[in-house]
Amino acid sequence: DTGVSQNPRHKITKRGQNVTFRCDPISEHNRLYWYRQTLGQGPEFLTYFQNEAQLEKSRLLSDRFSAERPKGSFSTLEIQRTEQGDSAMYLCASSYVGQETQYFGPGTRLLVL
Amino acid sequence: GNSVTQMEGPVTLSEEAFLTINCTYTATGYPSLFWYVQYPGEGLQLLLKATKADDKGSNKGFEATYRKETTSFHLEKGSVQVSDSAVYFCALSDRGYQKVTFGTGTKLQVIP
């Protein structure tokens, strides 16, 4: 069990550019979650997958955001036409159906200039 | 909807002092309750959890009891150490969807 991993750990981009983050969950965990954490706040739920199906999306997830989990293993989160307000820490978590506990990765810190 | 309210920080304590961080919640049904900790430069780590009323979660000297009558889950530790300096998040999980709702976090600084 190597834990949840996320890449890259840091990303600096210019406004208007597209960025993509990757999350590798704990193996055999069939649920995968994305959260966003801004400075001084707690993480906010964005979306989650059970296997490859995206089951819920928050209203925070605008049309510029898209997430995929094509084979039910790793997931990607893409932000198109980034804005300065997208600057945040993007956290990924995973769990197994029936378990209450979600295990978090170290996060990807995004800075949009 | 679900929400979590926790005491604002920062909280500054001397080493070996008693710690209490208050947390109250609003939720439908019977959520699971958690405390997560975020050490400087690191990701969120689960500290403890409780899944039903009157359960007590405990880990590393920290404790919290699920109080349904007061909708609270206060975090306590009898004697804090400098290494406990971190941000602590109270959170709940709706059993149906299992997404986690977090409080805003309380920063704890322990001074020698």
XYZ file of C-alpha atoms in Angstrom:
225
model
C 0.000 0.000 0.000
C 1.859 3.026 -1.276
C -0.857 5.563 -0.531
C -2.544 8.035 -2.844
C -0.142 9.817 -5.163
C -0.667 13.000 -7.140
C 1.320 14.596 -9.930
C 2.578 17.166 -10.352
C 2.968 18.447 -6.809
C 3.229 22.029 -7.986
C 2.080 23.772 -11.154
C 2.520 27.375 -12.185
C 0.671 28.485 -15.291
C -0.442 31.610 -17.026
C -4.058 32.668 -17.150
C -5.843 31.126 -20.091
C -3.693 28.005 -20.282
C -4.990 24.466 -19.758
C -3.632 22.249 -16.998
C -4.090 18.574 -16.164
C -3.474 16.834 -12.862
C -3.204 13.131 -12.216
C -4.222 11.073 -9.204
C -3.285 7.447 -8.531
C -5.444 6.015 -5.753
C -4.641 3.227 -3.350
C -4.843 0.035 -5.354
C -8.202 -1.731 -5.194
C -9.949 1.389 -3.896
C -12.938 1.752 -6.154
C -13.972 5.250 -5.083
C -11.942 8.303 -6.009
C -12.661 11.894 -4.972
C -11.425 15.344 -5.959
C -11.434 18.305 -3.575
C -10.212 21.873 -3.780
C -8.635 23.700 -0.854
C -8.011 27.431 -0.873
C -5.772 29.202 1.597
C -7.178 29.205 5.112
C -10.155 27.035 4.225
C -11.080 23.410 4.496
C -11.223 21.204 1.418
C -14.378 21.484 -0.688
C -15.820 18.546 -2.578
C -15.633 18.727 -6.371
C -16.552 15.301 -7.729
C -16.272 11.581 -7.169
C -16.065 8.340 -9.114
C -17.076 4.822 -8.324
C -14.968 2.698 -10.613
C -15.084 4.576 -13.941
C -18.471 6.208 -13.367
C -18.605 9.842 -12.269
C -21.474 9.795 -9.777
C -21.618 13.332 -8.454
C -20.341 16.765 -9.376
C -20.385 19.853 -7.188
C -21.678 23.175 -8.411
C -18.099 24.344 -7.843
C -17.099 22.301 -10.887
C -17.671 24.781 -13.691
C -17.750 23.912 -17.383
C -14.016 24.576 -17.565
C -13.341 21.615 -15.274
C -13.486 18.019 -16.388
C -12.504 14.854 -14.604
C -12.081 11.343 -15.922
C -11.296 7.915 -14.612
C -11.231 5.892 -17.816
C -10.256 2.468 -16.524
C -11.400 2.794 -12.951
C -7.849 3.243 -11.706
C -6.067 6.597 -12.003
C -7.967 9.834 -12.587
C -7.216 13.122 -14.285
C -8.600 16.560 -13.550
C -8.322 19.104 -16.351
C -8.909 22.825 -16.054
C -9.334 24.693 -19.310
C -8.710 28.414 -19.754
C -7.400 28.800 -16.226
C -8.295 31.871 -14.201
C -6.528 33.394 -11.230
C -9.397 32.231 -9.034
C -8.468 28.634 -9.846
C -5.312 28.990 -7.764
C -5.673 26.433 -4.978
C -4.545 23.058 -3.708
C -6.287 20.217 -5.544
C -6.626 17.117 -3.403
C -7.423 13.587 -4.407
C -8.708 10.916 -2.053
C -9.724 7.301 -2.382
C -11.726 4.774 -0.444
C -13.374 1.396 -0.745
C -17.133 1.118 -0.943
C -18.424 0.436 2.538
C -15.555 2.237 4.275
C -16.179 5.649 5.784
C -12.547 6.710 5.690
C -11.070 8.533 2.712
C -7.308 8.558 2.285
C -5.862 11.738 0.887
C -2.949 12.363 -1.405
C -0.424 15.179 -0.902
C -2.211 17.466 -3.328
C -1.275 19.504 -6.385
C -0.748 23.181 -5.695
C -1.808 25.318 -8.664
C -0.796 28.936 -9.101
C -2.327 30.870 -11.979
C -0.469 34.054 -12.860
C -27.168 20.628 3.564
C -24.373 19.330 5.714
C -22.053 21.750 7.474
C -19.289 21.760 10.069
C -18.396 24.642 12.350
C -15.173 24.632 14.313
C -13.519 27.164 16.544
C -11.384 29.729 14.839
C -7.684 29.781 15.380
C -4.942 30.166 15.707
C -4.692 28.478 19.071
C -1.386 28.935 20.867
C -0.548 26.700 23.818
C 2.479 25.955 25.895
C 3.881 22.439 25.815
C 2.019 20.039 28.142
C -1.100 22.225 28.198
C -4.594 20.775 27.748
C -6.132 21.143 24.307
C -9.760 21.474 23.287
C -10.874 22.342 19.778
C -14.634 22.686 19.501
C -16.582 21.274 16.587
C -20.311 21.195 15.909
C -22.113 19.871 12.885
C -25.382 19.969 10.997
C -26.400 16.928 9.029
C -29.356 14.820 8.072
C -29.343 11.251 9.216
C -26.423 9.740 11.053
C -23.104 10.909 9.639
C -19.666 9.586 10.468
C -17.411 12.160 12.116
C -13.691 12.699 11.635
C -10.740 14.751 12.692
C -8.061 15.209 10.061
C -4.665 16.820 10.667
C -2.472 18.678 8.203
C 1.138 19.154 9.243
C 3.137 21.945 7.603
C 3.927 21.042 4.002
C 2.084 17.735 4.151
C -1.252 16.313 3.054
C -4.323 15.559 5.125
C -4.042 12.632 7.486
C -6.887 10.958 9.316
C -6.389 11.470 13.050
C -9.477 9.724 14.438
C -13.061 8.904 13.617
C -16.384 7.893 15.187
C -19.232 6.320 13.310
C -22.163 6.385 15.734
C -23.498 8.246 18.736
C -21.442 7.969 21.946
C -18.497 6.413 20.094
C -15.123 7.740 21.162
C -12.370 8.004 18.587
C -8.801 8.116 19.830
C -5.289 8.209 18.407
C -1.877 9.557 19.484
C -3.346 10.845 22.769
C -6.148 12.740 21.015
C -9.786 11.900 21.754
C -13.202 12.987 20.523
C -16.664 11.718 21.438
C -19.626 11.682 19.047
C -22.369 13.602 20.892
C -25.601 13.389 18.950
C -27.641 15.345 21.505
C -25.377 18.386 21.149
C -24.273 17.617 17.560
C -20.677 17.999 18.643
C -17.334 16.230 18.196
C -14.818 18.209 20.233
C -11.143 17.272 19.980
C -9.133 16.962 23.208
C -5.629 16.101 24.270
C -4.364 16.102 27.811
C -0.811 17.234 27.164
C 0.216 18.751 23.833
C 3.696 18.604 22.370
C 5.507 20.904 19.972
C 5.153 18.191 17.336
C 1.350 18.566 17.522
C 1.589 21.960 15.830
C -0.589 21.630 12.728
C -3.971 22.526 11.286
C -6.851 20.369 12.516
C -9.993 19.835 10.466
C -13.290 18.518 11.771
C -15.302 16.735 9.113
C -18.346 14.593 8.497
C -19.274 12.009 5.934
C -22.768 11.481 4.672
C -23.186 7.720 4.632
C -25.173 7.797 1.431
C -22.625 9.535 -0.755
C -19.550 9.397 1.421
C -18.289 12.774 0.281
C -16.655 14.579 3.178
C -17.701 18.014 4.395
C -14.924 19.861 6.216
C -14.773 22.699 8.673
C -12.482 25.622 7.997
C -9.670 24.245 10.129
C -8.042 25.342 13.374
C -4.354 26.097 13.443
C -2.600 24.918 16.594
C 0.784 26.239 17.596
C 2.525 24.662 20.581
C 5.445 26.582 22.030
C 8.171 25.051 24.205
